[in-house]
XYZ file of C-alpha atoms in Angstrom:
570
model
C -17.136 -22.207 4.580
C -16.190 -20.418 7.414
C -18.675 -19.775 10.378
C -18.481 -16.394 11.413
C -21.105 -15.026 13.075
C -22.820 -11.885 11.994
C -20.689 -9.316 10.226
C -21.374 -6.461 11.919
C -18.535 -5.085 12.024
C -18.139 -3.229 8.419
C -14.762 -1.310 7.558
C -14.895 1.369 3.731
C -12.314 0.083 1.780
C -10.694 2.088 -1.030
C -10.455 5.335 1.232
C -8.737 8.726 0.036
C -4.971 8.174 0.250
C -3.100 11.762 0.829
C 0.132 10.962 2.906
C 2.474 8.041 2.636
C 6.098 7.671 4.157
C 8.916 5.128 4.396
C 10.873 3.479 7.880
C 11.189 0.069 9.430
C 11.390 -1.483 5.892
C 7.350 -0.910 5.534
C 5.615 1.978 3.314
C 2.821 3.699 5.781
C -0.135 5.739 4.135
C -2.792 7.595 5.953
C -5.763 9.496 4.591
C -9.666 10.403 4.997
C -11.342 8.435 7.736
C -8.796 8.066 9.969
C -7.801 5.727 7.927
C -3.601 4.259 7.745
C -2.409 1.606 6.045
C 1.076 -0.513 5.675
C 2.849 -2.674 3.010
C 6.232 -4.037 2.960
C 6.437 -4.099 -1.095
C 4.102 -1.436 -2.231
C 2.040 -4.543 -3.806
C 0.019 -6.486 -0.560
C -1.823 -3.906 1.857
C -3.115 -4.472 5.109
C -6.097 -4.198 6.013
C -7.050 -0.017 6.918
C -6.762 0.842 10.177
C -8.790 3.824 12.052
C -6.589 5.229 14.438
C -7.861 8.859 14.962
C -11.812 8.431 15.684
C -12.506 9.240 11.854
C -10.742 12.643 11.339
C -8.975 13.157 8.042
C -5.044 12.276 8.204
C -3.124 14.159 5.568
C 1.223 13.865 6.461
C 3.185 10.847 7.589
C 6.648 10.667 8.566
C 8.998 8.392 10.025
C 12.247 9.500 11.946
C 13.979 8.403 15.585
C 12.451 4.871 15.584
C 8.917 6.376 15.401
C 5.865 6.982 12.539
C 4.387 10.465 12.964
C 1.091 11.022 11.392
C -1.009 14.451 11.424
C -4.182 15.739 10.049
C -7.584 17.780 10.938
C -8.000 19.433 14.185
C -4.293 19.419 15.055
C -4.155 15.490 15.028
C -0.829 13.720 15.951
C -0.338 10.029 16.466
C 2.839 8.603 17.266
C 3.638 4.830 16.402
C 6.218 2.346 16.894
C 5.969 0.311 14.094
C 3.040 1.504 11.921
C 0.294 -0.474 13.783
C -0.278 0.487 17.047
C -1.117 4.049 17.397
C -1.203 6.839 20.533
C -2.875 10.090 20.131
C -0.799 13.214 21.339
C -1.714 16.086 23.027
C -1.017 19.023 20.441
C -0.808 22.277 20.992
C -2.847 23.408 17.926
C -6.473 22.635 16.513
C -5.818 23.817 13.051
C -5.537 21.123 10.063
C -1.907 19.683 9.719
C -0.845 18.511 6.442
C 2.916 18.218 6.127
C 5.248 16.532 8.774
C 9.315 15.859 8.172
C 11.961 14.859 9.972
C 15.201 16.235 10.631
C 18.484 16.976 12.900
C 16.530 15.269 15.933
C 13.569 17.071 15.198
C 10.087 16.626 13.849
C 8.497 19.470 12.021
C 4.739 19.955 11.121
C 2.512 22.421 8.916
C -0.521 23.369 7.939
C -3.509 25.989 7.451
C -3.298 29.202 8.902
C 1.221 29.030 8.592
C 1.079 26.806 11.347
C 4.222 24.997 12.458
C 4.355 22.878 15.359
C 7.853 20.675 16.856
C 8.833 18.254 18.218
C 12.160 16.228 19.437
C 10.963 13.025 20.232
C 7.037 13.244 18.883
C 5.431 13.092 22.210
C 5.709 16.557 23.505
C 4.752 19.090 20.813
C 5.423 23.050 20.908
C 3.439 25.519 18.528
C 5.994 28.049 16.471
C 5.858 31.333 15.082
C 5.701 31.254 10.877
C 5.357 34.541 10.260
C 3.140 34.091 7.676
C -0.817 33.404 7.463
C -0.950 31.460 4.501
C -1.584 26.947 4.199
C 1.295 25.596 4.573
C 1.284 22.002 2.896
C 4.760 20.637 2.629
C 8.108 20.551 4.720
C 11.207 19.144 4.598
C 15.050 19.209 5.349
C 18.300 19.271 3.813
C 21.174 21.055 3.635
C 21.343 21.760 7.507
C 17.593 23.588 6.803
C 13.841 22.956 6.916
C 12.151 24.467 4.346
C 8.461 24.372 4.175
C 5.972 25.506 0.884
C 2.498 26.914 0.645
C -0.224 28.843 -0.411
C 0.331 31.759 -3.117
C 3.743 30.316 -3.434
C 5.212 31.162 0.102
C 8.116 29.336 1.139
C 9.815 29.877 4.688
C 13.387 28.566 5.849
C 14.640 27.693 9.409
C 18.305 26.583 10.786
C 16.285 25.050 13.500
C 12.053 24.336 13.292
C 11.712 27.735 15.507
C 13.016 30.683 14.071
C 11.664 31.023 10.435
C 12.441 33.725 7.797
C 9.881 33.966 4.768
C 10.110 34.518 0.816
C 7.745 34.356 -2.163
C 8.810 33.086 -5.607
C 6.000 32.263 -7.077
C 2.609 33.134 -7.024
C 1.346 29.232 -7.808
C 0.307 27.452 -4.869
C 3.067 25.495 -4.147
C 1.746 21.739 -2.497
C 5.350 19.475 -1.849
C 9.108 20.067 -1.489
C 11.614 17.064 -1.603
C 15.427 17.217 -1.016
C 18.096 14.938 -2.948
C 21.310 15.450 -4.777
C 22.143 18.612 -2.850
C 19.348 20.113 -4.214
C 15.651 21.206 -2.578
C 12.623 20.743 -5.719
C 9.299 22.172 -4.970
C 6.019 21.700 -6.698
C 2.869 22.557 -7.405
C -0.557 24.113 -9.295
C -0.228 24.957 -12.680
C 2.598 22.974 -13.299
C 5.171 25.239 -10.935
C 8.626 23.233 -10.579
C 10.764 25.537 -8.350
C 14.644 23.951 -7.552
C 17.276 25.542 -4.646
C 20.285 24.264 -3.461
C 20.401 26.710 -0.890
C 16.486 27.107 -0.080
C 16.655 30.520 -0.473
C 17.570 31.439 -4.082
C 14.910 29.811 -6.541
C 14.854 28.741 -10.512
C 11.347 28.254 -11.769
C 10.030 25.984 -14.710
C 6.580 26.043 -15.183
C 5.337 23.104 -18.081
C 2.094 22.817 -18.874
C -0.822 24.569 -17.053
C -3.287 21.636 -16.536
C -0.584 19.641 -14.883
C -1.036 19.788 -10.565
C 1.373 18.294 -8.698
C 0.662 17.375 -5.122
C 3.542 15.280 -3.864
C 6.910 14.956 -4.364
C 10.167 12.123 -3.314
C 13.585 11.735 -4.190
C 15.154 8.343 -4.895
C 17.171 6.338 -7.399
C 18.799 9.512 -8.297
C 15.936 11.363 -9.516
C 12.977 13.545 -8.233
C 9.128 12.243 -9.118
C 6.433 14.764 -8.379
C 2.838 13.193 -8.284
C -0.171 15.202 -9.280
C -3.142 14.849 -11.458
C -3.999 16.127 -15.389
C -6.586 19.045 -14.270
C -8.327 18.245 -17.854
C -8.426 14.996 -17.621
C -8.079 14.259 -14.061
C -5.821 11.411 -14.383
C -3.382 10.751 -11.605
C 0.470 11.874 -13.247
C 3.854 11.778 -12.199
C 6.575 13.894 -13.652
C 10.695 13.500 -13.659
C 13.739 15.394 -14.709
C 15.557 13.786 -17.628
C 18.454 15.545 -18.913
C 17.322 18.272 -21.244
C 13.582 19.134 -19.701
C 10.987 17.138 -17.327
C 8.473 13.892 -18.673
C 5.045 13.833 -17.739
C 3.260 10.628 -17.838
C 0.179 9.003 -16.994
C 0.552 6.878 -13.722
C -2.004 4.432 -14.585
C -4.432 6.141 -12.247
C -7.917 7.159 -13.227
C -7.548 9.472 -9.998
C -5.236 12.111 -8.320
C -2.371 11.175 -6.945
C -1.570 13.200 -3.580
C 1.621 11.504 -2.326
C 4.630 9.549 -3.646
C 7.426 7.959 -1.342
C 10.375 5.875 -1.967
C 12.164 2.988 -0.014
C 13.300 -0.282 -0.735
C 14.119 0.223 -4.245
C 10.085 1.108 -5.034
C 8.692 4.335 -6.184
C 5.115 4.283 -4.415
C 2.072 7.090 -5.385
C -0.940 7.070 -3.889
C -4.173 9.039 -3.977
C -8.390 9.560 -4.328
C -10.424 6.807 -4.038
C -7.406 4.434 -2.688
C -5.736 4.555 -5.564
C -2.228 2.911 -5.495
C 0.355 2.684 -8.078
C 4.014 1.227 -7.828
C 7.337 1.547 -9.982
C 10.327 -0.730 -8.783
C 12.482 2.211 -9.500
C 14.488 0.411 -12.611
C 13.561 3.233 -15.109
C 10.908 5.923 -14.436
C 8.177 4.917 -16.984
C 7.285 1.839 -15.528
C 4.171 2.150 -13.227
C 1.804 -0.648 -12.261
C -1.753 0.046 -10.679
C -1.988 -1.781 -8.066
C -5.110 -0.798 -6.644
C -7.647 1.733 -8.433
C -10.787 2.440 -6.768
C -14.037 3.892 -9.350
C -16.590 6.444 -8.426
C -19.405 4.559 -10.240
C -22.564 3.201 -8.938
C -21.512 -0.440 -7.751
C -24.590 -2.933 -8.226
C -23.453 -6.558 -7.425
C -20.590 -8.467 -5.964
C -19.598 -12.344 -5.832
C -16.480 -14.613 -5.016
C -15.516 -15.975 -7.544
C -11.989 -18.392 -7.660
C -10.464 -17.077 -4.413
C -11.037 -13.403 -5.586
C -14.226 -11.383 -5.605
C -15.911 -9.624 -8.876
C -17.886 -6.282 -8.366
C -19.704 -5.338 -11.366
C -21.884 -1.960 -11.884
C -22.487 1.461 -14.177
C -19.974 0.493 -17.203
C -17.048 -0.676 -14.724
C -15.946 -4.209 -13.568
C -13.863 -4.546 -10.555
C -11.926 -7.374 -8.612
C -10.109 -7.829 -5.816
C -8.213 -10.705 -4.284
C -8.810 -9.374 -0.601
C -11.568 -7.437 0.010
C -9.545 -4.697 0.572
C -7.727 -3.232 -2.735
C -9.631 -3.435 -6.035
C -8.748 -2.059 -9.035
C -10.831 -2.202 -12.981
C -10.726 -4.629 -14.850
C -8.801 -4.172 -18.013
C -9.061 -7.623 -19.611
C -12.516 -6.975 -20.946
C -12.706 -7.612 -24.343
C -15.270 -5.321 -25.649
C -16.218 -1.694 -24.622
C -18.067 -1.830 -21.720
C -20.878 0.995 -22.412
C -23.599 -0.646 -20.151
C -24.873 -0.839 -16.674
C -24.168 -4.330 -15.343
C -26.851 -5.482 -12.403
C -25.538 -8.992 -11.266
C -22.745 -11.258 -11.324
C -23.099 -14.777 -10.121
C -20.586 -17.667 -10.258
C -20.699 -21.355 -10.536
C -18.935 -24.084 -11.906
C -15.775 -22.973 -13.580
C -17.566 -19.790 -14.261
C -18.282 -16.413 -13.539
C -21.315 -14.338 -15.507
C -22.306 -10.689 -15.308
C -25.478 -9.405 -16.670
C -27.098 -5.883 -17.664
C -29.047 -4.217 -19.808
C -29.889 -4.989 -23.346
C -29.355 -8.475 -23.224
C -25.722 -8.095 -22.166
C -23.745 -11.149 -20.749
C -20.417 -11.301 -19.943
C -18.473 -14.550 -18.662
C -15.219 -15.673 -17.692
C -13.466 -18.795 -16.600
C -9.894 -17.096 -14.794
C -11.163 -13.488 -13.670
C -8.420 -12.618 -16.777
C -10.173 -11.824 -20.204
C -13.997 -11.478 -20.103
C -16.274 -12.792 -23.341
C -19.529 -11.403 -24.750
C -21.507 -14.224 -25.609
C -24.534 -14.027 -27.844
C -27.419 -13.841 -25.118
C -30.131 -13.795 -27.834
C -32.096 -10.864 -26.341
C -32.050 -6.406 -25.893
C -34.543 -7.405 -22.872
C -32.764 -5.793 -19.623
C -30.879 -8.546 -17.722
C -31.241 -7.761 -13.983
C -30.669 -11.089 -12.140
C -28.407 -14.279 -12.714
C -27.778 -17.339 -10.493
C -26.039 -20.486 -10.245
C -27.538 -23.818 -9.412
C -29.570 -26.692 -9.911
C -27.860 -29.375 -12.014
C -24.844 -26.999 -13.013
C -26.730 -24.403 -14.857
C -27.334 -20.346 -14.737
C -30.308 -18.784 -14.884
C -30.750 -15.475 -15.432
C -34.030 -13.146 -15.791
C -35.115 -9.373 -15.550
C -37.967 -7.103 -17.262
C -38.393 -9.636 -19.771
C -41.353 -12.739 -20.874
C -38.386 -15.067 -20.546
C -36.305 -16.599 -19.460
C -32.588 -17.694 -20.167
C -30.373 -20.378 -18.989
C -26.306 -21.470 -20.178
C -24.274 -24.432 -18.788
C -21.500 -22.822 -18.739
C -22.044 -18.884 -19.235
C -21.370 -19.150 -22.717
C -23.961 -20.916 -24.690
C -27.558 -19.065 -23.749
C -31.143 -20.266 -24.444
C -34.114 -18.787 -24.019
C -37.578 -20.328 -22.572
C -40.885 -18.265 -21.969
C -42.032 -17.145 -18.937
C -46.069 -16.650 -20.568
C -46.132 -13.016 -19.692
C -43.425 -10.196 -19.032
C -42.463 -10.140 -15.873
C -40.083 -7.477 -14.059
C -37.450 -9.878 -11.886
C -34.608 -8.041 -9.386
C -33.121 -10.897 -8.430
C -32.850 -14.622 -8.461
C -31.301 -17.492 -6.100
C -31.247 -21.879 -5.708
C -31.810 -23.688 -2.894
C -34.440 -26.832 -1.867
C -33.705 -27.900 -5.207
C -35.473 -24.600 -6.249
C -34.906 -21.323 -8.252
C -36.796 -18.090 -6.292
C -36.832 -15.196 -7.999
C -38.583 -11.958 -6.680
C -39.620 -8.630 -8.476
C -42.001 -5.714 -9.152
C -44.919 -5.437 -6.561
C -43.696 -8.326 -4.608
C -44.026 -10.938 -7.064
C -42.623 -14.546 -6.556
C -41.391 -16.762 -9.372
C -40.288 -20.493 -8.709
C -39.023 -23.240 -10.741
C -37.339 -26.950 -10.398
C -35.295 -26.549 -12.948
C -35.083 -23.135 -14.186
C -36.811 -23.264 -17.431
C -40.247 -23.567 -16.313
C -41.799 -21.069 -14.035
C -44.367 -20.321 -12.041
C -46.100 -17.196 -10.577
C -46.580 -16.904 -6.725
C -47.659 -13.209 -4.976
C -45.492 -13.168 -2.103
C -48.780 -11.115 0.071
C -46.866 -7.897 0.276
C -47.608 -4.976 -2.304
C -43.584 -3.917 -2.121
C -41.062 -4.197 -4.651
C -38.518 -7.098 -4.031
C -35.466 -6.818 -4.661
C -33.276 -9.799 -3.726
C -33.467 -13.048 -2.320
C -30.787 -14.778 -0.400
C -30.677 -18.498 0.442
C -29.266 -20.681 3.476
C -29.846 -22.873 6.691
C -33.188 -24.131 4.752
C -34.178 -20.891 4.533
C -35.012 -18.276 1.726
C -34.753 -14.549 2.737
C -36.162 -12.031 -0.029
C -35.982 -8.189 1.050
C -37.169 -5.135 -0.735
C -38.546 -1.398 -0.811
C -39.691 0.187 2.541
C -37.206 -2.593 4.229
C -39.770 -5.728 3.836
C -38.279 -8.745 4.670
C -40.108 -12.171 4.010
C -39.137 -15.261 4.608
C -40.014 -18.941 3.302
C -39.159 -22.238 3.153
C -39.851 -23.230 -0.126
C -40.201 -20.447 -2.135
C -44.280 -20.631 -2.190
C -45.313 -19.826 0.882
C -43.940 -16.036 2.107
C -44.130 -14.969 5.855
C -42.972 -11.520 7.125
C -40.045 -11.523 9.214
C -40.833 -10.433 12.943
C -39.490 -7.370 12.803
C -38.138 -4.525 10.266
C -35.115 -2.390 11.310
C -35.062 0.082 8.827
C -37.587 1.445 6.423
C -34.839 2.280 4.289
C -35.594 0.407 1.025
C -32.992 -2.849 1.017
C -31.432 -3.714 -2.275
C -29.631 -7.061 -1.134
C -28.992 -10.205 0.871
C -26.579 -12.268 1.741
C -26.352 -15.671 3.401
C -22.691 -15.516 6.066
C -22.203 -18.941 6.760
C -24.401 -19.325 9.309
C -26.576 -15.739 9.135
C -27.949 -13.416 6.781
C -27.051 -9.744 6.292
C -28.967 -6.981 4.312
C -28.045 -3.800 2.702
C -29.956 -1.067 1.456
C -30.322 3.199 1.200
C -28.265 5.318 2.983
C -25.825 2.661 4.133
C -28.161 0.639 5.703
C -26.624 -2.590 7.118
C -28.655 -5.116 9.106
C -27.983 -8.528 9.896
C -29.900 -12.035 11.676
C -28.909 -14.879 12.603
C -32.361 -16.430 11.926
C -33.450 -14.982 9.039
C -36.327 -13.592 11.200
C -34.978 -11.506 14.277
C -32.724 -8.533 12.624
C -30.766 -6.079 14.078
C -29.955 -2.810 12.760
C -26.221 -2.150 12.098
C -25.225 1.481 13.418
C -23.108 2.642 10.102
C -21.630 5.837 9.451
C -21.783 5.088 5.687
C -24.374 7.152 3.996
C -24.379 5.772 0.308
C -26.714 3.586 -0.879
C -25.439 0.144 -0.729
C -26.623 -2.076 -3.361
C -24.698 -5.396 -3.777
C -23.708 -8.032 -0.807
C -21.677 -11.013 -0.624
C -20.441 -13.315 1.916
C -16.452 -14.716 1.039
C -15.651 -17.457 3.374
C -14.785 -15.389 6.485
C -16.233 -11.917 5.459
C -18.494 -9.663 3.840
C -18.243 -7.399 1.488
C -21.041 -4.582 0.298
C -20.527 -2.173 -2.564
C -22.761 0.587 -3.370
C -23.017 4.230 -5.168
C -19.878 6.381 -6.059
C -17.821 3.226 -6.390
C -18.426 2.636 -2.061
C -16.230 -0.916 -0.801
C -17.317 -2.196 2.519
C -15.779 -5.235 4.446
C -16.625 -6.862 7.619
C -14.700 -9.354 9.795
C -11.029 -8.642 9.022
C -8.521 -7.472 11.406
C -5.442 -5.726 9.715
C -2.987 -7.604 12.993
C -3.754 -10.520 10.678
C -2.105 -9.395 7.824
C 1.127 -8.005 9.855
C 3.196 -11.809 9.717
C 2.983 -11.602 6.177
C 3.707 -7.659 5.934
C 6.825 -7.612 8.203
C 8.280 -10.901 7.515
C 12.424 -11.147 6.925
């Protein structure tokens, strides 16, 4: 285990992806937050990077040596080589969107029919559109940049400044792409426009519920990127022969951008969503990161990955920093999971109405028999190899292994949030600050902890147990009998759980709450711009992770440089 410190430095993970390009052999996304990210394959990320004090990116392009990205407030950021990032001085303040390069030129759009230039992406010069409309995509071919819009505007230029405007359609029109000697432009209601001059138009229009938001050529062949309106799937669409194919992307989200480069077709899109197609044949996409927007309830390492676990969804990641659902489950997953705890060669999830699920490779996921409908809100590992788990319930139940489960009676029904080992010693805490402790998990006994607020988790390390709860109590004991307030409170935010980091604790609670000690009794109150409620913690070796309502990721302690040898590697 590694000593770290306090994490209090905490990073969202699984951001809104909207822009995504191709140069220097490395794919480069940017989206909400600020946020850009790099990957040589499409497959391992980097860790996100803010680079524009949290304002939403939206285009990315790469041309003359250099990565261009733009976004709210007239952003532009200029980079070398996808990491290290200067802010320009443009000439506008309305929201950018699109950004191409061309004949020695950079080109960006955006609300209002704004179009800004420039030749080297450092000095930046506002131009005259002629047209008031959004303007969301641009790009060039054919000795022209043509850029798309609102109400189905599209303008034309020989040169970025002087720009002549048409209307084809009357569907907002949201990305253009240029291959083949041919311009293809895309967008609501399933509008497919294609030019090879730019200025004289064929339309298609397939089904209505089909938005497409992005569009790249490679491999031969146009892919547009969108989402099913009805279903709001994430979708990507091609030309084959005799009409176009629309097929799901493996995305539970929208897709907003698509790129190509080095032989990979690569969408991305809400909630961080990520999917890959090696360009072979068109139908062959691979999520490779899917983010959720349910409630998130409890996190654990488990095997060199990590195992988030909430409202009918199970997640895992192998970084902290992409996740995606778990598909190997094998039964429907209709309940709200509360806790996940691993041990052994095994990792167990619990939830309501008895429900247990366990696994031994983070692959396929079992059901065992738990022997109870009682709600399961709490599980740990410890003792002499065993799990214990408890909730509103008058027992009880313990497994060996996470898949044979026996019950043992508490003597009255008891309402239990959550559950650790340490001292040789199983603590759990509950309703109304109640204390249960046993030696060996089967046999229990009441303790009031002296405070009249609802626990919610306890945390264990150093020789120390930490329990925190409602109104941000946090009590602290050394052998699970005897409780002592901490000697100070932060936050009155209620706190939902704790983690021991190594050589600290951290806490996290309402409204993004994040607080961390290095005693277990002195806490400091982590400044976070995160407003969720944050319900699960867990510390991985060298950092933390949090996860919380609308499917919310947090990590602490990793720098992104350290993933750039392995990114940008020969």
């Amino acid at each position: 285990m590694t000593n770290a410190g306090p994490p209090d430095a905490w990073y969202q993970r699984m951001m809104p992806l909207y822009g995504v390009t191709f140069g220097q052999n490395i794919f480069v996304a940017v989206g909400d937050g600020g946020t850009v990210q790099f990957s040589r394959d499409g497959i391992t990320w980097g860790a996100p990077k803010i680079i524009a004090a949290f304002k939403n990116l939206r285009g990315v392009a790469y041309g003359a040596g250099l990565f261009v990205a733009v976004g709210e407030d007239g952003v532009i950021l200029t980079s070398p080589n996808g990491w290290e990032w200067t802010s320009r001085v443009s000439p506008v303040s309305d929201l950018l969107w699109g950004i191409t390069y061309g004949n020695g030129l950079f080109v960006a759009v955006g609300s209002m029919g704004t179009v800004v230039t420039s030749p080297n992406g450092v000095d930046w010069t506002k131009q005259t559109s002629g047209v008031p409309q959004f303007l969301y995509g641009v790009v060039y071919g054919n000795g022209k940049f043509v850029a798309v819009g609102n109400s189905g505007r599209i303008i034309t230029s020989p040169n970025g400044i002087d720009w002549v405007p048409q209307q084809v359609t009357t569907y907002e029109l949201r990305g253009i792409a240029y291959g083949n000697n041919t311009f293809m432009a895309v967008g609501l209601g399933g509008t497919i426009l294609t030019s090879d001059t730019g200025t004289s138009w064929n339309q298609t229009s397939i089904q209505a519920q089909y938005f497409f938001y992005g569009i790249t050529y490679g491999n031969g062949i146009f892919i547009a990127a969108g989402e099913n309106v009805s279903s709001q799937e994430g979708i990507v669409t091609h030309y084959l022969g005799n009409g176009y194919v629309v097929q799901s992307s493996s995305s539970w989200f929208p897709l907003n951008g698509i790129s190509f480069g080095n032989s990979v077709f690569l969408a991305l899109g809400e909630r961080g969503m990520v999917t890959r197609n090696p360009g072979v044949q068109p139908h062959g996409w691979e999520s490779i990161s899917n983010g959720t927007d349910r409630y998130l309830n409890a996190v654990s390492p488990f095997k060199n990955q990590l195992v988030a676990a909430g409202d009918r969804v199970i997640m895992d990641s192998r970084n902290g920093v992409t996740w995606r659902p778990h598909y190997g489950t094998t039964v429907n997953l209709t309940v709200n999971l509360w806790s996940v705890a691993s041990g052994g060669d095994a990792c167990v999830l619990v939830g309501d109405g008895g429900t247990i699920f366990t696994s031994t490779d983070n692959v396929w996921w079992a059901n065992p028999v738990s022997g109870t409908t009682d709600f399961l809100l709490a599980v740990t590992y410890g003792g002499n190899g065993k799990f214990v788990a408890l909730g509103l319930s008058d027992k009880v139940f313990t497994s060996p292994d996470g898949t044979i489960w026996k019950d043992h009676p508490l003597g009255a029904l008891y309402w239990v949030n959550g559950v650790n080992y340490g001292n040789n010693t199983f603590v759990a805490v509950g309703l109304w600050g109640g204390v249960l402790t046993s030696p060996d998990g089967e046999h229990w006994t009441f303790t009031p902890s002296g405070v009249p607020q609802t626990l919610n988790s306890v945390a264990f390390g150093n020789g120390l147990f930490v329990a925190v709860g409602d109104a941000g109590v946090i009590l602290t004991s050394v052998d699970g009998t005897t409780w002592t307030p901490a000697a100070n409170f932060p936050s009155s935010n209620n706190l939902y759980s704790v983690a021991f980091a190594g050589d600290s604790f951290f806490a996290v609670g309402a409204q993004g709450t994040i607080i961390f000690s290095e005693d277990g009794n002195h806490w400091s109150l982590h400044h976070s711009w995160i407003t969720k409620d944050l319900h699960g913690a867990a510390w991985a070796g060298s950092y933390g992770i949090a996860v919380g309502a609308d499917g919310t990721f947090l990590q602490s302690g990793i720098n992104a440089k350290l993933f750039l040898p392995l990114l940008l590697r020969n």
